[in-house]
Coordinates of C-alpha atoms and ligand atoms in Angstrom, one line a residue:
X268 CA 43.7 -54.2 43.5
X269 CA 43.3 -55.6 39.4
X270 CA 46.0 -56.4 37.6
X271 CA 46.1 -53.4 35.5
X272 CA 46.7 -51.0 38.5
X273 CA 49.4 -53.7 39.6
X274 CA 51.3 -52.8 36.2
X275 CA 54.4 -50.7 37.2
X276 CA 54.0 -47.2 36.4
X277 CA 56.4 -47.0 33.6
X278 CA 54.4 -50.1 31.6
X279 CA 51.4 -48.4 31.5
X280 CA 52.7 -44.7 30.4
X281 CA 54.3 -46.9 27.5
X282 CA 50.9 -48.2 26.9
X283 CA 49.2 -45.1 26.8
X284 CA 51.9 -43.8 24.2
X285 CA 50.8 -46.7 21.9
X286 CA 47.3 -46.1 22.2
X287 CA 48.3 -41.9 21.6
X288 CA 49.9 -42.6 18.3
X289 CA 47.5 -45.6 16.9
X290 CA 44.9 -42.9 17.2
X291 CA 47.0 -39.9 15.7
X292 CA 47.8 -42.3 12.7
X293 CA 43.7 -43.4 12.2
X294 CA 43.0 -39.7 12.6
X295 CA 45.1 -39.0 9.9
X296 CA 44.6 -41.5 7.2
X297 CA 40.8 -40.3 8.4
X298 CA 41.6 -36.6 7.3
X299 CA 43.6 -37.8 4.2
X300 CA 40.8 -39.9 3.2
X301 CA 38.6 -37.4 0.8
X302 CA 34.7 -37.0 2.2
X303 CA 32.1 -38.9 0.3
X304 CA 29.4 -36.6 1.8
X305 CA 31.0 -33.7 0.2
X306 CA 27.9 -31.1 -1.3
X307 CA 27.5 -27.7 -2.3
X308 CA 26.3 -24.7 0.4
X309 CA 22.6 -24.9 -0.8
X310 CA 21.4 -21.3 0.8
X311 CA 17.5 -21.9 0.7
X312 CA 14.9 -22.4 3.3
X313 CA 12.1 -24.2 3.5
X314 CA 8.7 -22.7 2.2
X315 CA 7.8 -20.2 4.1
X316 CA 4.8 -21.1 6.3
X317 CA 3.3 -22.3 9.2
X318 CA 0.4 -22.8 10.0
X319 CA -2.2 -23.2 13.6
X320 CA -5.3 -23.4 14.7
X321 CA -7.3 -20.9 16.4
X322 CA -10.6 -22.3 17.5
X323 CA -12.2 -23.5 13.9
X324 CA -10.3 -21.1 12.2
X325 CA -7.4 -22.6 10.3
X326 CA -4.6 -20.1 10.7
X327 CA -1.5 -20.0 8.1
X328 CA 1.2 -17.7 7.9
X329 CA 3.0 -16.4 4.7
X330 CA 6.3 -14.9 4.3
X331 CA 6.8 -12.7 1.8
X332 CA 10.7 -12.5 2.6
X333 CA 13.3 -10.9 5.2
X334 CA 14.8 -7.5 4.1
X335 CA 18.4 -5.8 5.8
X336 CA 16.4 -3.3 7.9
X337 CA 17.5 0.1 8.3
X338 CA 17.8 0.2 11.7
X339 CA 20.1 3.5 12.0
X340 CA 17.9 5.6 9.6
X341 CA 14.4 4.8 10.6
X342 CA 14.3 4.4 14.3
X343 CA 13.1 7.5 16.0
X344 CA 12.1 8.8 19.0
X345 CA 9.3 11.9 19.7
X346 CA 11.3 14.4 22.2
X347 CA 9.0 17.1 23.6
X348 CA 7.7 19.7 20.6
X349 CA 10.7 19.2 18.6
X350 CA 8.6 16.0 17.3
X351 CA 10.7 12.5 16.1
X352 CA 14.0 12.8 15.7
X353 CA 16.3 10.1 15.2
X354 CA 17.2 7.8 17.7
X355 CA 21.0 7.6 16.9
X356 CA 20.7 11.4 17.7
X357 CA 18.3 11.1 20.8
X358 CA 20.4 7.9 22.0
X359 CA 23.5 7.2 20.7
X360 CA 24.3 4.0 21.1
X361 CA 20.8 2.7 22.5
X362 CA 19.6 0.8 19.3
X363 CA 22.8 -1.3 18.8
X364 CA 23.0 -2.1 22.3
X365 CA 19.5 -3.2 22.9
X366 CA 20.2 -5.2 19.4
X367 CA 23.3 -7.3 21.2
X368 CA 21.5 -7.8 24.3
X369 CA 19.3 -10.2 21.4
X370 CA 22.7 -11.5 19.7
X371 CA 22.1 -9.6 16.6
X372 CA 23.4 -6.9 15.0
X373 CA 23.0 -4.3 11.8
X374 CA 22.0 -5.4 9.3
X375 CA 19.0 -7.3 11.2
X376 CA 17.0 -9.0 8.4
X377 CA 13.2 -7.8 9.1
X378 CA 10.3 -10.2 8.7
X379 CA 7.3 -9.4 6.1
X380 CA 4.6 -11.6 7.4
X381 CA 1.0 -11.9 6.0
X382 CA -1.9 -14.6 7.5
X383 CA -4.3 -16.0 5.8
X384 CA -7.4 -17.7 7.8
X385 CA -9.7 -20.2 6.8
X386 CA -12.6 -19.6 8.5
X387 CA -14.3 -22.9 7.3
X388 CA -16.1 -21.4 4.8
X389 CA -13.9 -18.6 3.5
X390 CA -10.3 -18.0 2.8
X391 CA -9.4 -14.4 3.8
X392 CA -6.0 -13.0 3.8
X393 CA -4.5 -10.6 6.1
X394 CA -1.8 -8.3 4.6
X395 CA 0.0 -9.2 1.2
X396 CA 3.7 -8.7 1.1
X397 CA 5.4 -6.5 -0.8
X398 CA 4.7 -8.0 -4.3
X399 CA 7.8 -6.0 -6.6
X400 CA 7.9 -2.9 -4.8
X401 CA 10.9 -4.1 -2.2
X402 CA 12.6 -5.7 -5.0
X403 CA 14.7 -9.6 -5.1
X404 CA 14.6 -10.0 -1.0
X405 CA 10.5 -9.8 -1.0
X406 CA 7.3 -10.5 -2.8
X407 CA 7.6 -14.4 -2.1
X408 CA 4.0 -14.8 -0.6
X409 CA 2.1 -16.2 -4.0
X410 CA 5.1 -18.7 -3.7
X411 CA 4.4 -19.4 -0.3
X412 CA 0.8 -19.7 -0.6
X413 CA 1.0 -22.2 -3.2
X414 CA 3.2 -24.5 -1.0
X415 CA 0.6 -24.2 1.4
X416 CA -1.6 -25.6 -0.8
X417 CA -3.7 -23.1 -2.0
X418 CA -4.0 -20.9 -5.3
X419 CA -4.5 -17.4 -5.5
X420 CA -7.6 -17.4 -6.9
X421 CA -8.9 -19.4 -3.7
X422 CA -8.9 -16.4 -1.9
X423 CA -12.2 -14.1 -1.2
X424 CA -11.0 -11.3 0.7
X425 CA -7.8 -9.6 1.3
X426 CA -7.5 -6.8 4.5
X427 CA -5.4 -4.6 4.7
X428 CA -3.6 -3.4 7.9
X429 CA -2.5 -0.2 6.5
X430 CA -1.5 1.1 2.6
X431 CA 2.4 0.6 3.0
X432 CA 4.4 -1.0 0.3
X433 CA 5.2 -3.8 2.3
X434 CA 1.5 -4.6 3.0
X435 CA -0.7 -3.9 0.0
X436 CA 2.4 -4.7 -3.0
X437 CA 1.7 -8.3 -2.9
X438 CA -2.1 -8.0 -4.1
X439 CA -0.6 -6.5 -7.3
X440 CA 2.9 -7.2 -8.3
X441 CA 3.9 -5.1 -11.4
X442 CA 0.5 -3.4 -11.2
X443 CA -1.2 -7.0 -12.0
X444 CA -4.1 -8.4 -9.9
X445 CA -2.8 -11.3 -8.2
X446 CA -6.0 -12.9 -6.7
X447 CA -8.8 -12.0 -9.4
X448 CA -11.9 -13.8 -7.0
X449 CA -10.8 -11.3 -4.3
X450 CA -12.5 -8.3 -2.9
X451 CA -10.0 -6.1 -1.4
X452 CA -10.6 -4.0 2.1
X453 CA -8.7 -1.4 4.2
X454 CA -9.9 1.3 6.1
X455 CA -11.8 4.3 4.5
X456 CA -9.6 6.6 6.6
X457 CA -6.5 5.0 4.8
X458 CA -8.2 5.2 1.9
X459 CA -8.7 8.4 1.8
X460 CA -5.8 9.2 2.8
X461 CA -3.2 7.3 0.4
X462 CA -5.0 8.0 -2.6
X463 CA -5.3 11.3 -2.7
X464 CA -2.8 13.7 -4.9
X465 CA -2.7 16.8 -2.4
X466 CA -1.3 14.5 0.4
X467 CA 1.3 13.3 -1.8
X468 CA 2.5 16.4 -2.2
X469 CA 2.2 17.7 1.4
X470 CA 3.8 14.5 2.4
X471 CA 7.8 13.6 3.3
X472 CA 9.9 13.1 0.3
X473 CA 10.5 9.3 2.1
X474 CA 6.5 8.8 1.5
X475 CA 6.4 9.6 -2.2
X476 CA 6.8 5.6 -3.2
X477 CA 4.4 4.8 -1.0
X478 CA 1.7 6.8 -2.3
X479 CA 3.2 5.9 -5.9
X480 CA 2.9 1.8 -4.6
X481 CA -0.7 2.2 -3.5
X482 CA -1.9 3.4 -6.8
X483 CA -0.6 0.6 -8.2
X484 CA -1.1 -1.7 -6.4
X485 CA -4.8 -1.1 -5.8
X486 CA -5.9 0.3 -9.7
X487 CA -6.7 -3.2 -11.0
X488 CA -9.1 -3.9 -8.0
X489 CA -10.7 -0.3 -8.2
X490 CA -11.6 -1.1 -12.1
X491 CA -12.6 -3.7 -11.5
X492 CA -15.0 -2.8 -8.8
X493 CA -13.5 -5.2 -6.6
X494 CA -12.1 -2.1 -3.6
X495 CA -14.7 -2.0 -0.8
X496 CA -12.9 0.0 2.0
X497 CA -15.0 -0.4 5.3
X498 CA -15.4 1.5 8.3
X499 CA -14.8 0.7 11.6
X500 CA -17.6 -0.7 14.3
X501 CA -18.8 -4.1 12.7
X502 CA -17.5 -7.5 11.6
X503 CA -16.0 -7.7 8.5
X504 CA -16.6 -11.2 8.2
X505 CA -17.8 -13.3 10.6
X506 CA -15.3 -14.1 13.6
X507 CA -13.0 -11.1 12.4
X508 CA -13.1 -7.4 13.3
X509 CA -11.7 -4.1 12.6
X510 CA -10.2 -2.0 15.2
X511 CA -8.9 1.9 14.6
X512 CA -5.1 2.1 15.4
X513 CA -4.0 5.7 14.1
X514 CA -0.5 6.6 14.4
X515 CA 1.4 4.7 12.2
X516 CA -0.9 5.3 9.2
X517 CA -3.7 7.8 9.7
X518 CA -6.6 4.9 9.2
X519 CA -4.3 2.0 10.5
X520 CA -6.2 -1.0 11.6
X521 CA -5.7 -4.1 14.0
X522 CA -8.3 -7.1 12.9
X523 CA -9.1 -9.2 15.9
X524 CA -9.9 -12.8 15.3
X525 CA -12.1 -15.0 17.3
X526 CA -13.3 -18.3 17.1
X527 CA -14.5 -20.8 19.5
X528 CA -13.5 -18.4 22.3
X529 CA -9.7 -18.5 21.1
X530 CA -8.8 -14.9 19.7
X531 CA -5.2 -13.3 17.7
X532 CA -5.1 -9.8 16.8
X533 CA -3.8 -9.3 13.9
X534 CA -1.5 -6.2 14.8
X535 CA 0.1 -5.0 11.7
X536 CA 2.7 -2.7 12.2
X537 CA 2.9 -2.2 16.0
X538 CA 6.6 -3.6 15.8
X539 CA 9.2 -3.0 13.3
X540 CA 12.4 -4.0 15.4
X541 CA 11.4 -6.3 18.4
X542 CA 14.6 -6.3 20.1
X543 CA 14.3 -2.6 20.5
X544 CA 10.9 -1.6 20.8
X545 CA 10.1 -4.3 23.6
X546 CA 12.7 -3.5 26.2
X547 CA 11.8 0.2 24.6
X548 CA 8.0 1.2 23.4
X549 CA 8.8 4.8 22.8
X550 CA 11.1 4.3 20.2
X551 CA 9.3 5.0 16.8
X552 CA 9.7 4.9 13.0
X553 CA 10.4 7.4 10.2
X554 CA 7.6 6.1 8.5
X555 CA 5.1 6.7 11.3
X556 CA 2.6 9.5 9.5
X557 CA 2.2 10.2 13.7
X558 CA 5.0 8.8 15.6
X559 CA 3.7 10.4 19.1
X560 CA 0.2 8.3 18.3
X561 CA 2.0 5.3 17.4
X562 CA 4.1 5.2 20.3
X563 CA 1.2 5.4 22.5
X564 CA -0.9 3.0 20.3
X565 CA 2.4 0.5 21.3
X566 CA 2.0 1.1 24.6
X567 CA -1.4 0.6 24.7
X568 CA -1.7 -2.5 22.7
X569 CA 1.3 -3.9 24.7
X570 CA -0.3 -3.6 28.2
X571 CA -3.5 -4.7 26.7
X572 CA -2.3 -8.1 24.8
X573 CA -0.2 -8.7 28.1
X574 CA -3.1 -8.3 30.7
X575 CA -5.6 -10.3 27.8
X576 CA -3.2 -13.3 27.0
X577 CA -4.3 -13.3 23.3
X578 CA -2.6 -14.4 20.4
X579 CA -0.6 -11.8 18.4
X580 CA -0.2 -12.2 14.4
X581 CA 2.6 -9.6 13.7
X582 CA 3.1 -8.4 10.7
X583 CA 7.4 -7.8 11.4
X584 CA 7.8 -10.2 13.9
X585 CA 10.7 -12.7 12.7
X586 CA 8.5 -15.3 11.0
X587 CA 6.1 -16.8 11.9
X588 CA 5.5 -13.7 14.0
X589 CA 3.3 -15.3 16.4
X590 CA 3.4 -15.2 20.0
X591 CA 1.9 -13.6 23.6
X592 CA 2.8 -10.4 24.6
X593 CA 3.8 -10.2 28.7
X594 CA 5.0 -8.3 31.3
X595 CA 7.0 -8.3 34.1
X596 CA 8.2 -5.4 36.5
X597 CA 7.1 -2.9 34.2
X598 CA 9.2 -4.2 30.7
X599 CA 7.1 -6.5 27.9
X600 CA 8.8 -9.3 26.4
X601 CA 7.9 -11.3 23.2
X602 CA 7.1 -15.0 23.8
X603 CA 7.4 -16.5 20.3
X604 CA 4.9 -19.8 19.8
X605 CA 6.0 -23.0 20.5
X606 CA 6.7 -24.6 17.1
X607 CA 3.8 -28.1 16.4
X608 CA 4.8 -30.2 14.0
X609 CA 1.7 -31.1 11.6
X610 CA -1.1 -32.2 12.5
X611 CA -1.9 -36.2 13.2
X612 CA -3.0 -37.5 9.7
X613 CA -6.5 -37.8 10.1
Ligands
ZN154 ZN1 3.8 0.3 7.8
ZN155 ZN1 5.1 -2.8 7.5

């Protein structure tokens, strides 16, 4: 037995009491004591990319911003011949519960993610933000890229996933050409599509920008001969190729990129909410110019990426928006990379 325990019981409650208010007095001149480390809620985040390697191919992702997306007035869902209708209407319910099964709630900021690869030779970029056409939240990519350490005029080719806003902006923003070496690519079908008048006007109302955008966004290129839209069933470059997608856009296009036997697909808008459209593929957008195609494009793609193990570069993916797509008793689920540090200094 020590000679602490031998204290009578009374003695050491009286000692604790001490040691009690000794700390309740340091605790207090502690709190009265004004903080030296005081400093204001600074409310920025670090430059937005990150970057990897695939194979040889140098691999950096750009965000262009987050936006509140509108959850409760895009989602849809295709029910029989009645087409999409809203999924608040189809599911009442369904979308904010799938969102707190992730922790999150409405308004869920949405990731605008663009890639740009260095193949070794060639500096090609994937997507370009929104440049001014999503207003304050967006258009932060030519920021981005020059913390990355590049300037816009470094880049030789920009492809395009599809002509939304929120894709082809950033090559123009205010209708002036933001990367004047470039050469800028999308798919003839979406080509066609976008710029011309009479599908404008056969279009939905919620459209109209869009076509409005793409003008835009894509005149300086066009005068300047500098517009090459491609068609499907070749390389565009070596190591990257385009692959039809139709349903979100009419000539929507995945790019898969391969080097060194390491391959991303570059999926574009296959994903607007993750936290829904995982645990639920058939839920679709308003902006889908086919949401029935789209949903099975999803579908597709998903089984496909799972049973492949390739990388995914996804457009609204919360940034970086790369990960593996898997599956497990019949659900997918989004395994977001494993964030590196940089690279050893060589
Ligand atoms: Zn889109
Ligand atoms: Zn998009």
């Amino acid at each position: 037995m020590s000679a602490r325990s031998a204290l009578p019981v009374r003695s050491r409650l009286l000692a604790l009491a001490a040691v009690c208010l000794t700390t309740a007095a340091t605790l207090t001149m502690t709190m009265a004591t004004p903080s030296l480390a005081a400093a204001p809620i600074v409310g920025t985040q670090a430059p937005g990319f990150y970057r990897m390697m695939l194979g040889g191919f140098e691999i950096t992702v750009l965000s262009d911003g987050t936006h509140p997306f509108p959850v409760h007035t895009v989602l849809t869902q295709v029910v029989g011949n009645k087409g999409a209708v809203p999924l608040d209407q189809v599911a009442p319910g369904e979308a904010d519960a799938l969102l707190a099964e992730s922790r999150l709630a409405v308004p869920v900021q949405g990731s605008i993610n663009a890639f740009l690869i260095n193949t070794g030779s060639r500096l090609i970029l994937i997507d370009s933000g929104a440049g001014s056409l999503y207003g304050d939240c967006c258009g932060h990519l030519i920021d981005n890229l020059k913390s990355a350490g590049y300037s816009p005029d470094q880049v030789d080719e920009i492809y395009l996933t599809h002509l939304h806003a929120d894709h082809v902006g950033g090559i123009a923003p205010n209708g002036k050409m933001a990367f004047p070496n470039a050469v800028v690519r999308v798919s003839e079908v979406d080509a066609d599509y976008w710029l011309n008048d009479k599908n404008e006007q056969a279009a939905p109302k919620l459209l109209n920008s869009m076509f409005e955008g793409d003008k835009a966004s894509l005149r300086p290129y066009i005068e300047a001969g500098k517009f090459k839209p491609f068609a499907y069933g070749q390389e565009l470059s070596p190591g990257i190729t385009p692959i039809a997608s139709p349903g979100h856009t009419p000539g929507h296009s995945f790019f898969m990129v391969e080097s060194e036997g390491q391959k991303m697909l570059m999926w574009g808008d296959v994903v607007h909410v993750a936290a829904v459209q995982f645990p639920n593929p058939s839920v679709t957008l308003a902006y889908d110019s086919d949401a029935q195609m789209a949903e099975k494009e999803r579908e597709m793609i998903f089984s496909d990426a799972a049973r492949n193990g390739y990388w995914i570069g996804a457009a609204h993916i919360s940034f970086p928006g790369l990960g593996h797509v898997s599956a497990s008793q019949g659900h997918f689920f989004w395994i977001p990379a494993n964030y590196e540090g940089p690279a050893a200094k060589p």
